[in-house]
XYZ file of C-alpha atoms in Angstrom:
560
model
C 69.014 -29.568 26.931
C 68.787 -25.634 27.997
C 66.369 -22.993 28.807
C 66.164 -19.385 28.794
C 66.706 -17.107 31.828
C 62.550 -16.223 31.227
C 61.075 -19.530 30.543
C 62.671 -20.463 33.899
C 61.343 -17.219 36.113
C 57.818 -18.351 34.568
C 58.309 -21.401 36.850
C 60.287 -20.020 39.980
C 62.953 -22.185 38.980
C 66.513 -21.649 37.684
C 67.603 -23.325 33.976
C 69.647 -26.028 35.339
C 67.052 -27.126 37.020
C 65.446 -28.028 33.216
C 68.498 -29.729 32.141
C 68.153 -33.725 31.318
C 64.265 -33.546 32.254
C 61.396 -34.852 30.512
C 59.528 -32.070 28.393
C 56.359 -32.873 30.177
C 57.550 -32.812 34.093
C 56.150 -29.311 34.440
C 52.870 -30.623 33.896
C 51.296 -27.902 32.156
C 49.325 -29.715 29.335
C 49.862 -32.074 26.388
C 49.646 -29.529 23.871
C 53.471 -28.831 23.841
C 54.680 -32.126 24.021
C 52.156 -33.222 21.261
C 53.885 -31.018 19.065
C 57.348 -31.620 19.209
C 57.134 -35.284 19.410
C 55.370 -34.789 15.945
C 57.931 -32.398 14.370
C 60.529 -34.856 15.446
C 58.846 -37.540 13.606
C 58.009 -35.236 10.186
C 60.575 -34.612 7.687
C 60.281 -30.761 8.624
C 63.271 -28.756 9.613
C 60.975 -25.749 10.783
C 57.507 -25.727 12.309
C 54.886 -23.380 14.593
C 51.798 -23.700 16.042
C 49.763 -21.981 18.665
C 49.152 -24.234 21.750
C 47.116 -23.479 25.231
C 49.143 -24.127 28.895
C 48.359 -24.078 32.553
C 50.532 -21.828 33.994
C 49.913 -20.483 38.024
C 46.053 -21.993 37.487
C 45.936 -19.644 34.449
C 45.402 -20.547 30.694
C 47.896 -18.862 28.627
C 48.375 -19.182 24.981
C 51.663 -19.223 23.087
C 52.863 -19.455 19.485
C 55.946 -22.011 19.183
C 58.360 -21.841 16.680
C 60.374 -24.692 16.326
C 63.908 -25.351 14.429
C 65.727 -28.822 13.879
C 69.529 -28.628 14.133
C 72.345 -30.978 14.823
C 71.490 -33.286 11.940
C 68.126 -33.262 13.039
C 68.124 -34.958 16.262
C 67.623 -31.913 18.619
C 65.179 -28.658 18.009
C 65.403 -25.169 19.223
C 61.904 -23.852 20.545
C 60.565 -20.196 20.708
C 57.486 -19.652 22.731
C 55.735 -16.463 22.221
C 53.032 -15.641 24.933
C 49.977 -15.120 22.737
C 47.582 -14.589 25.339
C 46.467 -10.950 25.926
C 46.157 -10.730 21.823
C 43.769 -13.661 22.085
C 42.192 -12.224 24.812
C 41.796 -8.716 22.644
C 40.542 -10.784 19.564
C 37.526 -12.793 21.301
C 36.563 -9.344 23.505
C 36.669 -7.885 19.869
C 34.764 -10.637 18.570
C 32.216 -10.167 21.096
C 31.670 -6.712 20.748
C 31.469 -7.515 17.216
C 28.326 -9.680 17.680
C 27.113 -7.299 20.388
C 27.033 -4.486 17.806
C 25.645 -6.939 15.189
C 23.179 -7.731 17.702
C 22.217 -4.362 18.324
C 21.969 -3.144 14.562
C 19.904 -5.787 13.962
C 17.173 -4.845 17.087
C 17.173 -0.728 15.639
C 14.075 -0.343 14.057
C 15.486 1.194 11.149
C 18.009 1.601 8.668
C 21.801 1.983 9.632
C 24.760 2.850 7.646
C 28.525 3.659 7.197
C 29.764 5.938 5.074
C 33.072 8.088 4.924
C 33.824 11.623 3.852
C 34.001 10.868 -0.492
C 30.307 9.679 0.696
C 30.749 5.849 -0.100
C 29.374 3.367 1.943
C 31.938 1.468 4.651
C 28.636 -0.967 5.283
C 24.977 -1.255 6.153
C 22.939 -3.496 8.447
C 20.693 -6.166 7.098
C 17.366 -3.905 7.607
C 18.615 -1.668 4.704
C 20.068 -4.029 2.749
C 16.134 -5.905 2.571
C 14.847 -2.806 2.079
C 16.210 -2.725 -1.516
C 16.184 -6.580 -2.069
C 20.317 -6.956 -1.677
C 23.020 -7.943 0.651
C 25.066 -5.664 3.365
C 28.328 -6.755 0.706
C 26.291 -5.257 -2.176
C 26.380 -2.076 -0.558
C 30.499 -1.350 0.604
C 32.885 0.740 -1.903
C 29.513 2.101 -3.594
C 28.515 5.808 -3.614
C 25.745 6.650 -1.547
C 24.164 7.644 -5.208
C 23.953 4.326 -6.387
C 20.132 3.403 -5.460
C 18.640 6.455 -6.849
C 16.468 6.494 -4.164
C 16.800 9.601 -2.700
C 18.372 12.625 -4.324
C 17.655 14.669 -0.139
C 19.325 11.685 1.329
C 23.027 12.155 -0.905
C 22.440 16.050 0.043
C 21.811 15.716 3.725
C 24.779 13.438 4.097
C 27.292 16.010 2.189
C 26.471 18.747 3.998
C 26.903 17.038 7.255
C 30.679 16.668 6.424
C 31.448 20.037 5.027
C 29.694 21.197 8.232
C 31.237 21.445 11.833
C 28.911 19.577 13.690
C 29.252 16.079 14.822
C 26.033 15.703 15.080
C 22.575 16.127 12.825
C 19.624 15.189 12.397
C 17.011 15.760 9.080
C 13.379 14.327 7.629
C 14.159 13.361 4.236
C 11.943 11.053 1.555
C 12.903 8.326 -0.620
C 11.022 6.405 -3.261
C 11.745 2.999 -2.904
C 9.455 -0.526 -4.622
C 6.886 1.972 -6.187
C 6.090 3.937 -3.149
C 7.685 7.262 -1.050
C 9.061 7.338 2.281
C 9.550 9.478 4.675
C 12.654 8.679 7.015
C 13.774 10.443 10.202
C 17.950 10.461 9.833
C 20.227 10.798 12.518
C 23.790 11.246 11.830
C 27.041 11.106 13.980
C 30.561 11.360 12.813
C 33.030 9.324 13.891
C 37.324 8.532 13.073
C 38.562 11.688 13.155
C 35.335 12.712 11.470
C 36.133 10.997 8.190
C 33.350 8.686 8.785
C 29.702 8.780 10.198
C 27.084 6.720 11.422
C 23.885 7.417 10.196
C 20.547 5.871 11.570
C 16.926 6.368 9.226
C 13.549 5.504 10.971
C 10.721 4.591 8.611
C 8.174 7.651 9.753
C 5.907 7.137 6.787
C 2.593 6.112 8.683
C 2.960 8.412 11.303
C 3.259 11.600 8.812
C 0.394 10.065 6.452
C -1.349 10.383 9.934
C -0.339 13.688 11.172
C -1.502 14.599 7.403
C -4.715 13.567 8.105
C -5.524 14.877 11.467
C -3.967 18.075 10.143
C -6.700 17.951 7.670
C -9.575 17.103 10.084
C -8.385 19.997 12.220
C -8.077 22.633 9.526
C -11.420 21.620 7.508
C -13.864 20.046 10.286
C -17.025 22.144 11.003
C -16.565 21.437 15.160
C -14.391 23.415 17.140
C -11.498 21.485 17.936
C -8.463 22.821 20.853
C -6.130 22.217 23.305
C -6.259 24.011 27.019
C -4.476 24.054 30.041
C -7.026 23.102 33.010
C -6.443 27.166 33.818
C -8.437 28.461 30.884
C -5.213 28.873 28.516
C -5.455 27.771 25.158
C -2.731 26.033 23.705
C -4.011 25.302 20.313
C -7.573 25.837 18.282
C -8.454 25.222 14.143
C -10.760 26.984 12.135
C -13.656 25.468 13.436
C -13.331 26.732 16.719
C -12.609 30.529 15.385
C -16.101 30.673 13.528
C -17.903 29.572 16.596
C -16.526 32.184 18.483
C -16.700 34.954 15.942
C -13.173 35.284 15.344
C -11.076 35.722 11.843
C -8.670 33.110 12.647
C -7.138 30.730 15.224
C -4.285 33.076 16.538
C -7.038 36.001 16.994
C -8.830 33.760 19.712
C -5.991 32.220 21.160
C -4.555 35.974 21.841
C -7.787 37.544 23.199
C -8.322 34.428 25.685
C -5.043 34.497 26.564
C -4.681 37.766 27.003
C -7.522 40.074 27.277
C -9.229 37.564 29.750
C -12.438 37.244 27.398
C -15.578 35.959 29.665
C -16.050 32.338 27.482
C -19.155 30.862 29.737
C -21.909 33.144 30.400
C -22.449 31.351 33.769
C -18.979 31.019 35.368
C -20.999 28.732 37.442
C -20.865 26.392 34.422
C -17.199 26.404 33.777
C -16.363 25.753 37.381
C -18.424 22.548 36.866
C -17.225 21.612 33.877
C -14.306 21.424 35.606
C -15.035 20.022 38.336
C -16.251 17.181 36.141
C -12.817 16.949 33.953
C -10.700 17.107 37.127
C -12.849 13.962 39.246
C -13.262 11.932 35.872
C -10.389 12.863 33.439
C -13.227 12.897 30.791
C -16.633 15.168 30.111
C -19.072 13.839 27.159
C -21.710 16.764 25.621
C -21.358 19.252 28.184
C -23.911 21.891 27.572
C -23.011 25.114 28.110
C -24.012 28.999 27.097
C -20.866 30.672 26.262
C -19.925 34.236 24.729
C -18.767 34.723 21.396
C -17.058 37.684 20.792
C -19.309 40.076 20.099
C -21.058 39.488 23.571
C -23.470 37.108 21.863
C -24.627 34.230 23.917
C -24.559 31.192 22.426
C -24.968 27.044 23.373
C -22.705 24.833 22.687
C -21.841 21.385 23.452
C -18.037 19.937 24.882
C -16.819 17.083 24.715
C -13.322 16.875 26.544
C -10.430 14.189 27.340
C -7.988 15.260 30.093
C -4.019 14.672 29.868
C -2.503 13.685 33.191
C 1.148 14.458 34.764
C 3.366 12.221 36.527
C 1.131 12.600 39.601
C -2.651 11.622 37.684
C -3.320 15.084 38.095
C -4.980 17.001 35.001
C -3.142 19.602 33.750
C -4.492 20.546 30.290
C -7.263 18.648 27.786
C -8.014 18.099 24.457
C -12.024 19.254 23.294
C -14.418 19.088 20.790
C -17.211 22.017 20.367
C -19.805 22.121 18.638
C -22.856 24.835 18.318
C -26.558 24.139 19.239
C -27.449 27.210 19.372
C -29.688 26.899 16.308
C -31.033 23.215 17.442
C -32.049 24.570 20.979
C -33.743 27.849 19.436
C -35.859 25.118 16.880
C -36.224 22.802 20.412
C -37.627 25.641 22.514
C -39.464 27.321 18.957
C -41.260 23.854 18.690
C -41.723 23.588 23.230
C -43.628 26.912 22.680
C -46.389 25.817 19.706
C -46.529 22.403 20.780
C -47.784 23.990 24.467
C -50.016 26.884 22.051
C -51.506 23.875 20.745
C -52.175 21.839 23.866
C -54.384 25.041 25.005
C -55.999 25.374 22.307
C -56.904 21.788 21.992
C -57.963 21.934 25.531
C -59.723 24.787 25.000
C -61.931 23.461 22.424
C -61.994 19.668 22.427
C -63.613 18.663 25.135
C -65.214 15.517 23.462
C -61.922 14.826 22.477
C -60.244 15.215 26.205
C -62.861 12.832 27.447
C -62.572 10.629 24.999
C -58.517 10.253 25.871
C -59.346 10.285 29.414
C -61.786 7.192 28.853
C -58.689 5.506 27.017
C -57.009 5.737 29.507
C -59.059 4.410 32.192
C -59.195 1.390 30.075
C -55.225 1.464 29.517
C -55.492 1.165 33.671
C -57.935 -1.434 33.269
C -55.945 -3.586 31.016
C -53.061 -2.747 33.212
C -54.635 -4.287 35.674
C -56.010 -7.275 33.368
C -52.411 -7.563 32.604
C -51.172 -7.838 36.416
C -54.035 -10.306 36.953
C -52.996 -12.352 33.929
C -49.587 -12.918 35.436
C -50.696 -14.367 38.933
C -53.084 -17.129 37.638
C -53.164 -18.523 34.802
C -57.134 -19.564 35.734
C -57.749 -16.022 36.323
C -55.750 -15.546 32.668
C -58.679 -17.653 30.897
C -61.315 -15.576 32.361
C -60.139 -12.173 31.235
C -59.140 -12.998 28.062
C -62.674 -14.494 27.443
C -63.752 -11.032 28.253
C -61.461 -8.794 26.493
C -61.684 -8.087 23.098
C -58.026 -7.136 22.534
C -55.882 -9.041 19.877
C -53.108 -10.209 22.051
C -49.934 -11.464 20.186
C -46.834 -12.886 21.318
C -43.799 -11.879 18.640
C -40.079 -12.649 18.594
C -37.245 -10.544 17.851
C -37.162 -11.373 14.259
C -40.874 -10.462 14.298
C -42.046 -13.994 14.052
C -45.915 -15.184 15.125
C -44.951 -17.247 18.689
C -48.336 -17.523 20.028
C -51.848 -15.882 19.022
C -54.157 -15.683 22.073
C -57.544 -16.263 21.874
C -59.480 -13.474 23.328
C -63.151 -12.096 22.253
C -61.729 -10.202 19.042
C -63.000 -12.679 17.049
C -66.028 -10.540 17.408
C -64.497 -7.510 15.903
C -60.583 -8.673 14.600
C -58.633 -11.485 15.265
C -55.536 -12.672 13.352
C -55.974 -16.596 11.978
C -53.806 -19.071 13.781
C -52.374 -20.339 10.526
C -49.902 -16.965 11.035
C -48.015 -19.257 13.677
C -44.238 -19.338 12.791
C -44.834 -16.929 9.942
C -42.847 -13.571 10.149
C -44.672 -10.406 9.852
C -43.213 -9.376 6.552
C -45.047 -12.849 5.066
C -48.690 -11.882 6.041
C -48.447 -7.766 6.138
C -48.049 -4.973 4.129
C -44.352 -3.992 3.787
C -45.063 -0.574 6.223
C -46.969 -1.892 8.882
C -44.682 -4.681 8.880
C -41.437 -2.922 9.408
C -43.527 -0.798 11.815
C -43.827 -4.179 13.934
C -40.117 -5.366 13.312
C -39.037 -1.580 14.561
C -41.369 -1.504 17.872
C -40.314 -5.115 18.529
C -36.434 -4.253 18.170
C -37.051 -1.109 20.664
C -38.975 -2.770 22.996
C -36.160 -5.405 23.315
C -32.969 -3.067 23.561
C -35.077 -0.764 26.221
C -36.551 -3.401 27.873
C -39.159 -0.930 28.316
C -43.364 -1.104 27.220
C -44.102 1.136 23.981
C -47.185 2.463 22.608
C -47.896 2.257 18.877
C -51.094 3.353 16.921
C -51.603 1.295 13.713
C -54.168 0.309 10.575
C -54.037 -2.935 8.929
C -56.802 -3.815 5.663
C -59.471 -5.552 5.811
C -59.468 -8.293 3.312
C -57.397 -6.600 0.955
C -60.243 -3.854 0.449
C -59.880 -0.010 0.678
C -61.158 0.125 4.286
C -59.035 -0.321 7.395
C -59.096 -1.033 11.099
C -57.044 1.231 13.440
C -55.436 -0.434 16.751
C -53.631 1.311 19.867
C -51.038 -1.245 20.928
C -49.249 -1.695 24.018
C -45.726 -3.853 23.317
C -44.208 -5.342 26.735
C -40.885 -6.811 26.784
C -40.926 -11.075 27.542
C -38.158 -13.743 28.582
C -36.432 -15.301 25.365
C -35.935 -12.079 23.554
C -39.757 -11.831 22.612
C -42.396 -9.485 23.585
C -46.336 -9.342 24.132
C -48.689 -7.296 21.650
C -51.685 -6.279 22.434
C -53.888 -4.439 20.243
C -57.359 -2.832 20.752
C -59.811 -1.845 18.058
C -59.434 2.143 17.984
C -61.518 2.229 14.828
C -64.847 4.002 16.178
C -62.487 6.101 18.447
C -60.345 7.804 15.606
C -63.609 8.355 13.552
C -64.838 10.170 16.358
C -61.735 12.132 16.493
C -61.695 12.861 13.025
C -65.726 13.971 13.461
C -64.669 16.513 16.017
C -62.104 17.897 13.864
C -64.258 18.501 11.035
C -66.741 19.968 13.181
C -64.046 21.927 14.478
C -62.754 23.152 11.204
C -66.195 24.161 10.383
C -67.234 26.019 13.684
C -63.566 27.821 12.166
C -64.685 28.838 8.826
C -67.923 29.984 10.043
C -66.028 32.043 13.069
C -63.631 33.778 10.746
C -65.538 33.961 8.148
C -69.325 35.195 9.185
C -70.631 38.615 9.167
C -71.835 38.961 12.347
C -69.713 39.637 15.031
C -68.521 36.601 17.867
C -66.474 37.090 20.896
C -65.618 34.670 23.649
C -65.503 36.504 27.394
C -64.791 35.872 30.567
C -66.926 36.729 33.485
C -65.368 39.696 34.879
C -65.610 41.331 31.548
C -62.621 40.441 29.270
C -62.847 39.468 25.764
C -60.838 36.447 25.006
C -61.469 35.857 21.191
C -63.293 37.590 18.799
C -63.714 37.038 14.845
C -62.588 39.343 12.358
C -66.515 41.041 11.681
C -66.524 41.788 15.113
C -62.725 43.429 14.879
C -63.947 45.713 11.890
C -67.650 46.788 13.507
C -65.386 48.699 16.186
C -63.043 49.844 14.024
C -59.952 48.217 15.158
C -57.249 46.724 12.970
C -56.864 43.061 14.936
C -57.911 40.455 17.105
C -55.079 41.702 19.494
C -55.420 45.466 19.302
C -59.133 45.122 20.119
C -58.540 42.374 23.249
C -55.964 45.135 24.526
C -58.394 48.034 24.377
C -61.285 46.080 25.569
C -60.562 44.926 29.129
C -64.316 44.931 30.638
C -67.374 44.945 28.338
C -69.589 46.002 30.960
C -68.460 49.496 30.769
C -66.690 49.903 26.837
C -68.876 47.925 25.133
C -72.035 48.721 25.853
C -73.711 52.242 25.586
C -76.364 51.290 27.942
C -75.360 49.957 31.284
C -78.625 48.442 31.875
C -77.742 46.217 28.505
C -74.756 45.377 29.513
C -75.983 43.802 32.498
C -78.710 42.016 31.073
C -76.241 39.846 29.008
C-alpha cells in the first residue's frame, strides 16, 4: 500500500515502485512475511518481533512493530534496524566469556569490590576456596568471611590512597589452616571500584622459611659470588670459618679490602677454571686464609648460574673446614710411617715371614690364572693346594664348595650347599662374609680379608687370609688359606719383642745401638743416666762418634 522515503533508499528504489506488490518480491527472507501473515490471522491489533534480512549480501536485524487499522484488514509496519546493537551484545557476550575464561585460568583468587568495600563479584577459584558460590559473595562486605582481618585493611587503604595501583603479602586462616597470599590490586570506574588478584604463596614461604633456617643455623659455610670474587651473600656458617663476627663483616672486607681468600692463587684460578668449563665443582680442596692470616683447608662444593649467553656469571657454594680432619690424616701418615720403621727395624722374622706370603699370594695368583685356562689343569692344582676355596652369592649363600687338599687341615662339609652363611656361622664372622661379598660385588674389584672361625664349637680357632674375586651371576670366589701357624708366629715375635723391651728399658746396665761410623742410634735409659744426661735424645745429640767421646782410651775404642 505505501512505503517510507527510507525503506525505499535501502533498496535504490523509489516508493511507488512498492505500491500493489507482493510483500515478499524483494526477496530478502521469510522472516517478515512470516510475521505479518500471522498477525493478520491472530485476533491482535498490535504486535513486534525481531526478524533477520538479507539486505546488499548483508544480514541485518530489525525490530517490527506492527498496528492493524481500517477495521483490521490492513497493518501499519515500523522496522527498526537492530543490527549494530546486536552486533554490540554478542561482541559483549564474547568478551564476557573471554574474561570468564581468563578468570578461570589465573591461578588464584580474583575479586570485585567498590569503594564502601563490598564485593561487586568473585571468580569461581575463591568462591571454592570457602565452600560457596560467586552469588554468595555480591552485596556482602569484604568482612563477612572472617578470614582475614590484613586483607579488609589492605583493601581500605588502597582507596583512601592515590595510587591506582598496589600490591601487599597478607595471611588468612581459612579450613583450619593459614595462608599466605600475594595481592595485587588495581582500581578501576572512576576509581570507585578495583580489581584485586591473591596468589596462594603458602608453600613457597614455608620454603623460603626453611632454607632461611638452614642458612642461618647450618655448621657449613654457605654463599653466593659473582665468578669475580664478589660476594653477594654468606650465613653464619661461613663467618666462623673465616674468623669473622658476622656475615656483613666478611662480605665488606672481601669486597672491599681485597682480603687474599686462597693461599695459592694458583688454586682459585683453577677452581675456576673448573666452574667456568663445567658449570659445577664437587669437594674442591683448597688452603685458604682466614682472617687472621691463618691458613686453613677447606672443601667447596659449587653450582654455577648462567646468563642468557651459558656463560657463568656468579655461583652458589657450600664450605666446609677440614682443617682438623687433614691435621688427624697427616698426624696418623706420620706414626703409621714411625711405626713401619720401627717394625722394619726390628722384625725381621716378621718381614720375611710377609714376604714368604706373598710369594705364595703370587703363586696362587698364578694357580688362579692356570685354573681359568683348563679345567684339567684346574683338577690338578686343586689336588695340590690346601686352600678352602668357596664359591658365595650375593646374599652370601654356599654355591659350590671345592674340593681341594684342606681336608687335611680345614675344609667346610658339603652339606653347607644352599645354606646362607648366617645358618652355619657365628653372627660376626658371618656378617664379615655378607660385607666382603657385597664390596667385592659393587667394586668389582679382589679384597683381602683375615678371619677365625671355631673349631667344633671349642675355645680354639683357626685363622684364614682370604682372597675374594668377583664372578659372573653376581657371585664371587673365596679362597681361604690356613694362617694359623703364621699368626702364632707373629704373635711369638711380639712377645719376644715386648720382652727384649722391658729388659732394654728396664736393665741396669747400659745398651746402645750404633752405627759404623760412630753414631749412637738408641740407647736405654741406664745408659742415659751413667753419662749424666737427661734423655735418649739429648745424649744421641751430644754423642755423634763414639770413637772419640766415648771412650777414654782410643786404643779401646777401636778394639770394639
Amino acid at each position: 500500500m505505501g512505503v517510507n522515503k527510507h525503506l525505499a533508499e535501502m533498496f535504490g528504489l523509489p516508493p511507488e515502485d512498492f505500491l500493489g506488490k507482493d510483500i515478499g518480491f524483494l526477496r530478502t527472507g521469510s522472516e517478515f512475511r512470516n510475521f505479518i501473515e500471522n498477525f493478520f490471522q491472530r485476533d491482535l491489533k498490535d504486535d513486534s518481533t525481531e526478524i533477520f534480512a538479507h539486505i546488499d549480501g548483508k544480514i541485518r536485524n530489525y525490530i517490527l512493530v506492527a498496528h492493524k487499522f481500517g477495521q483490521g484488514e490492513s497493518t501499519f509496519v515500523v522496522g527498526i534496524d537492530n543490527t549494530e546493537r546486536k552486533q554490540a551484545e554478542t561482541k559483549l557476550r564474547r568478551a564476557n566469556d573471554q574474561l570468564e575464561a581468563v578468570l578461570e585460568a589465573v591461578p588464584g583468587m580474583v575479586s570485585w569490590i567498590s569503594a564502601d568495600l563490598h564485593y561487586l563479584g568473585v571468580n569461581r577459584h575463591l568462591a571454592h576456596k570457602f565452600d560457596l558460590t560467586p552469588q554468595d559473595f555480591v552485596g556482602r562486605h569484604i568482612g563477612f568471611l572472617n578470614s582475614s582481618l590484613e586483607f579488609q585493611d589492605f583493601v581500605e587503604k588502597f582507596f583512601v590512597s592515590p595510587h591506582q595501583e598496589a600490591f601487599e603479602e597478607i595471611s588468612s586462616f581459612t579450613n583450619d589452616r593459614v595462608y599466605t597470599f600475594l595481592l595485587v590490586a588495581q582500581k578501576y570506574n572512576q576509581s570507585k571500584s578495583a580489581f584485586i588478584v591473591g596468589i596462594d604463596i603458602s608453600d613457597r614461604k614455608q620454603a623460603e622459611a626453611k632454607y632461611k633456617n638452614i642458612f642461618e643455623n647450618a655448621v657449613e659455610g654457605i654463599f653466593q659470588a659473582t665468578i669475580h670474587g664478589k660476594f653477594l651473600t654468606a650465613n653464619p656458617g661461613m663467618a666462623k670459618i673465616f674468623g669473622y663476627g658476622s656475615p656483613e663483616e666478611l662480605i665488606h672486607d672481601f669486597n672491599h679490602n681485597e682480603h687474599q681468600i686462597y693461599a695459592d692463587p694458583e688454586v682459585k684460578q683453577q677452581f675456576l677454571d673448573l666452574l667456568i668449563t663445567h658449570h659445577r665443582v664437587e669437594r674442591f680442596e683448597a688452603q685458604v686464609l682466614q682472617k687472621n692470616g691463618k691458613a686453613i683447608w677447606i672443601l667447596i662444593s659449587a653450582h654455577g648460574l648462567r646468563n642468557n649467553q651459558g656463560q657463568v656469571i656468579s655461583f652458589d657454594g657450600i664450605i666446609e673446614d677440614i682443617t682438623e680432619q687433614r691435621e688427624a690424616k697427616e698426624s696418623l701418615q706420620r706414626m703409621n710411617e714411625e711405626l713401619e720403621l720401627r717394625v722394619e727395624r726390628r722384625t725381621a722374622e716378621l718381614s720375611q715371614a710377609n714376604e714368604q706370603l706373598q710369594k705364595e699370594i703370587k703363586v696362587r695368583e698364578r694357580i688362579e690364572d692356570a685354573l681359568r685356562n683348563s679345567e684339567a689343569e684346574l683338577r690338578v692344582l686343586f689336588e695340590a693346594m690346601t686352600d678352602v676355596i668357596t664359591v658365595f652369592d650375593a646374599e652370601g649363600r654356599y654355591v659350590k664348595i671345592v674340593n681341594t687338599n684342606s681336608e687335611v687341615l680345614y675344609n667346610p662339609p658339603a652339606d653347607r650347599l644352599s645354606k646362607r652363611v648366617h645358618d652355619v656361622l657365628p653372627k660376626e664372622q658371618a656378617d664379615l662374609f655378607v660385607e666382603k661379598i657385597q664390596e667385592v660385588l659393587r667394586t668389582q674389584r679382589t679384597v683381602s680379608v683375615e678371619y677365625s672361625v671355631p673349631v667344633d664349637h671349642g675355645s680354639d680357632e683357626i685363622w684364614f687370609a682370604a682372597s675374594v674375586s668377583p664372578m659372573p651371576n653376581r657371585s664371587v670366589i673365596w679362597v681361604a688359606r690356613n694362617i694359623t701357624e703364621r699368626r702364632r708366629m707373629v704373635n711369638a715375635i711380639q712377645k719376644a719383642e715386648e720382652k727384649y723391651r722391658t729388659i732394654f728399658e728396664n736393665t741396669a746396665e747400659g745398651i746402645f745401638q750404633a752405627s759404623y761410623d760412630g753414631a749412637i742410634i738408641s740407647a736405654n735409659p741406664a745408659l742415659v743416666a751413667m753419662y749424666g744426661y737427661q734423655s735418649e735424645g739429648e745424649l744421641i745429640n751430644a754423642l755423634t762418634d763414639i770413637n772419640t767421646q766415648l771412650y777414654v782410651i782410643a786404643i779401646v775404642a777401636r778394639k770394639y
